[in-house]
Tab-separated table of N, CA and C in Angstrom:
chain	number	residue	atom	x	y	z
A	1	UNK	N	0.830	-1.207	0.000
A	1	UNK	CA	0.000	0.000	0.000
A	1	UNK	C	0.865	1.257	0.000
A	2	UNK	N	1.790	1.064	1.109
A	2	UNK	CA	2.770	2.372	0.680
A	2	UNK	C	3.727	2.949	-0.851
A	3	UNK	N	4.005	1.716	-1.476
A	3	UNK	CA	4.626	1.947	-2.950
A	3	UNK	C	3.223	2.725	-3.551
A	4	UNK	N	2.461	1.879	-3.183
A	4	UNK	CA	1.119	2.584	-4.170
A	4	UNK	C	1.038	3.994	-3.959
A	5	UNK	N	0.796	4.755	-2.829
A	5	UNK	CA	0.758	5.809	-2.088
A	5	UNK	C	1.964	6.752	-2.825
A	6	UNK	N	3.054	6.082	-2.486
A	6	UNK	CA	4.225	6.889	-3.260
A	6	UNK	C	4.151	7.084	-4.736
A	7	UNK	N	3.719	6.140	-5.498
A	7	UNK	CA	3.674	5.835	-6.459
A	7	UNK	C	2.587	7.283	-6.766
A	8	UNK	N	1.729	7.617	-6.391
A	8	UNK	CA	0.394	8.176	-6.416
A	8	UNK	C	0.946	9.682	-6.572
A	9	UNK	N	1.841	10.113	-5.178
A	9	UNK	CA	2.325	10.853	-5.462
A	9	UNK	C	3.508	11.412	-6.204
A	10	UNK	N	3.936	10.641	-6.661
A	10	UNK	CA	5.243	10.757	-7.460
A	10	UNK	C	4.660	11.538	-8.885
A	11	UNK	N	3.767	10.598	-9.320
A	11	UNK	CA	2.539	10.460	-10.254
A	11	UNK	C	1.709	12.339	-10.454
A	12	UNK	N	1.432	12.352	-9.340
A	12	UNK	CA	0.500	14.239	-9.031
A	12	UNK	C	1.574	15.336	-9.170
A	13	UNK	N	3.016	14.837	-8.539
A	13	UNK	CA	4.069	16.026	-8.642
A	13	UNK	C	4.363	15.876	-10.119
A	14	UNK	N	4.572	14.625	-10.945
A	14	UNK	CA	5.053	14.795	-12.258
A	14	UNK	C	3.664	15.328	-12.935
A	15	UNK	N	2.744	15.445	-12.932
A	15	UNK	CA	0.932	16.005	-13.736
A	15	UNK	C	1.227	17.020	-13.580
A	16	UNK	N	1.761	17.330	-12.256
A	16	UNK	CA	1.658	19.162	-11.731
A	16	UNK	C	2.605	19.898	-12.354
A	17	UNK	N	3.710	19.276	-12.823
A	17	UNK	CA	4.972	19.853	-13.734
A	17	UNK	C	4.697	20.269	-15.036
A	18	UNK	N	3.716	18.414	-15.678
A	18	UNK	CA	3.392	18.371	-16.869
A	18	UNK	C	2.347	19.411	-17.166
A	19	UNK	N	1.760	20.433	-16.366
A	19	UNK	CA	0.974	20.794	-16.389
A	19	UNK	C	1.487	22.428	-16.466
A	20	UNK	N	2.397	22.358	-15.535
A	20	UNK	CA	3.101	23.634	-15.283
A	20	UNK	C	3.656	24.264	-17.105
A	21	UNK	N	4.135	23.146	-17.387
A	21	UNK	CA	4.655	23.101	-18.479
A	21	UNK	C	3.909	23.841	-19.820
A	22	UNK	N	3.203	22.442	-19.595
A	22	UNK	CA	2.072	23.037	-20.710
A	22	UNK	C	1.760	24.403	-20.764
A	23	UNK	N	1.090	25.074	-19.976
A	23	UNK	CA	0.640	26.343	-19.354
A	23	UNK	C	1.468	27.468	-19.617
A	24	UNK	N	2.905	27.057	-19.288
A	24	UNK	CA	3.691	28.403	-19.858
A	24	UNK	C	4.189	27.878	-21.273
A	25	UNK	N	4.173	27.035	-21.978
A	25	UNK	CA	4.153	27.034	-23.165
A	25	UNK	C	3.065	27.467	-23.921
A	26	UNK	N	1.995	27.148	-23.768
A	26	UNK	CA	0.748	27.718	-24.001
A	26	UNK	C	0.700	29.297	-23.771
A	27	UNK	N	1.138	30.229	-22.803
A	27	UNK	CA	1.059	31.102	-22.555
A	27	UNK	C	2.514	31.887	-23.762
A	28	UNK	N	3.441	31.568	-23.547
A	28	UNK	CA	4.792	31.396	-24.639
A	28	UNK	C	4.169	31.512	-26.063
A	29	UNK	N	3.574	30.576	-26.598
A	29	UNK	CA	3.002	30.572	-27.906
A	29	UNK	C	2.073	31.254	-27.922
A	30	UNK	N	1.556	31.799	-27.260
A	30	UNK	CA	-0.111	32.629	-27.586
A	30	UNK	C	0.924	34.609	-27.802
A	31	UNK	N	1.626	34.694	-26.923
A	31	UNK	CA	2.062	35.913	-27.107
A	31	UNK	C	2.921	36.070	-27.828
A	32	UNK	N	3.928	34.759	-28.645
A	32	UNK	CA	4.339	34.737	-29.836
A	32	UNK	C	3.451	35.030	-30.979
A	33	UNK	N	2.508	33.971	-30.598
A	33	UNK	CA	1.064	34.590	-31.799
A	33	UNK	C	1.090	35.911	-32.122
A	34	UNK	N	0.539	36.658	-30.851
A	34	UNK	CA	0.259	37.898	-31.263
A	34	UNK	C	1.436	38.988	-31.497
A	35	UNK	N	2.521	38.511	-31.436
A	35	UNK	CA	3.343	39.519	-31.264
A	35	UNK	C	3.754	39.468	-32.642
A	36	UNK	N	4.193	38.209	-33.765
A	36	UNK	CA	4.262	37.876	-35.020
A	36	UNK	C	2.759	38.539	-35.994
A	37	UNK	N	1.345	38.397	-35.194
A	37	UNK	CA	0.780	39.499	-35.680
A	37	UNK	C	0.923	40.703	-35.969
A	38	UNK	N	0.867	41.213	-35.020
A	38	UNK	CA	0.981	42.592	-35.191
A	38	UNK	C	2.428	43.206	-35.795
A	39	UNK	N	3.393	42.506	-35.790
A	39	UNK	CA	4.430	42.771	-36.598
A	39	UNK	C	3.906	42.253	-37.938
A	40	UNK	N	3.618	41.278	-38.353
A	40	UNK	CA	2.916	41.195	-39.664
A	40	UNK	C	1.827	42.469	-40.162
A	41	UNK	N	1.032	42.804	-39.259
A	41	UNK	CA	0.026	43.936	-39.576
A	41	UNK	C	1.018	45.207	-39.893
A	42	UNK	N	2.019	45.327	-39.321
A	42	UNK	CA	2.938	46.812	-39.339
A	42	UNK	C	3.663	46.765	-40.569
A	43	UNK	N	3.784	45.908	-41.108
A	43	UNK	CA	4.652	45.282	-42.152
A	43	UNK	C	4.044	45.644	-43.473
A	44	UNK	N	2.622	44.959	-43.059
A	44	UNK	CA	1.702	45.323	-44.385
A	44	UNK	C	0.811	46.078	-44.135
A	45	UNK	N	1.184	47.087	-43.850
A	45	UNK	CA	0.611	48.713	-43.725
A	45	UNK	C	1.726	49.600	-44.300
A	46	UNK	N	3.052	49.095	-43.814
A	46	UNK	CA	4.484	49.397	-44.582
A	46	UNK	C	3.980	49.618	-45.986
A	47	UNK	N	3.821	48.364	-46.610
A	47	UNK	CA	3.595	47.826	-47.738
A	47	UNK	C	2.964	48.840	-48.373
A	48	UNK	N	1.591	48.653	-47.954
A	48	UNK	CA	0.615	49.605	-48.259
A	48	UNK	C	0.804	50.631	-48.880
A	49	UNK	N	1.531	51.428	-47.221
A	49	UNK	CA	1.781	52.577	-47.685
A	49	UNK	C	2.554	53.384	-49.171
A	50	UNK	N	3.097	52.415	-49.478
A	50	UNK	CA	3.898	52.375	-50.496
A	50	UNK	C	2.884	52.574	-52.019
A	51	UNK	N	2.244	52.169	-51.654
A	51	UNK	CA	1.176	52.000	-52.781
A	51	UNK	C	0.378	53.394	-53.449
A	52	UNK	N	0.027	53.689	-54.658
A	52	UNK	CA	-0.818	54.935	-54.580
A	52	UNK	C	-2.180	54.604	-54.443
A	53	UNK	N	-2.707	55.914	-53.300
A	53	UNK	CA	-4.343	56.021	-53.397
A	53	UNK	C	-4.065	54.763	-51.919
A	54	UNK	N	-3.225	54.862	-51.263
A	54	UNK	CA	-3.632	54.201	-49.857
A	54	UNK	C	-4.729	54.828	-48.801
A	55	UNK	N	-4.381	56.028	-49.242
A	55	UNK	CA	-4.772	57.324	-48.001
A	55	UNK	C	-6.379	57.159	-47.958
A	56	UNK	N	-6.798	57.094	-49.410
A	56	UNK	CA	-8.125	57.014	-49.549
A	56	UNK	C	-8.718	55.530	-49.376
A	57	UNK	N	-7.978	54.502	-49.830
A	57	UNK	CA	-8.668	53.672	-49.389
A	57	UNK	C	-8.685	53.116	-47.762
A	58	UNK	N	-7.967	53.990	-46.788
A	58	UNK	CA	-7.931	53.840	-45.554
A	58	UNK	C	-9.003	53.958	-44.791
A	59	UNK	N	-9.664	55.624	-45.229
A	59	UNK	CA	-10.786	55.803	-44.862
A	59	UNK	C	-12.354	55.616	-45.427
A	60	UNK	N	-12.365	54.657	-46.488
A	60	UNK	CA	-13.426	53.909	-46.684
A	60	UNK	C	-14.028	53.516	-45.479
């Protein structure tokens, strides 16, 4: 019964890691997301700008 017990917890501290883990990777990739957004959006507004007749089609 005691291996089991240990076993149990050995088991909850490694979930709680695997979990830890996940979570700031998850958190890691989500603000990579957006941060590769909005550098993509700045990029192609760059672009844009470059273009004639941006000005007007901005404020459509």
């Amino acid at each position: 019964m005691v291996s089991v017990e240990r076993s149990g917890k050995m088991w909850g501290r490694q979930g709680l890691i695997i979990v830890y883990f996940a979570v700031i990777l998850f958190l890691l990739g989500g603000t990579a997301v957006i941060l590769l957004n909005s550098v993509w959006r700045l990029v192609g507004r760059q672009k844009d700008k470059q273009l004639p007749g941006y000005e007007d089609a901005e404020w459509v």
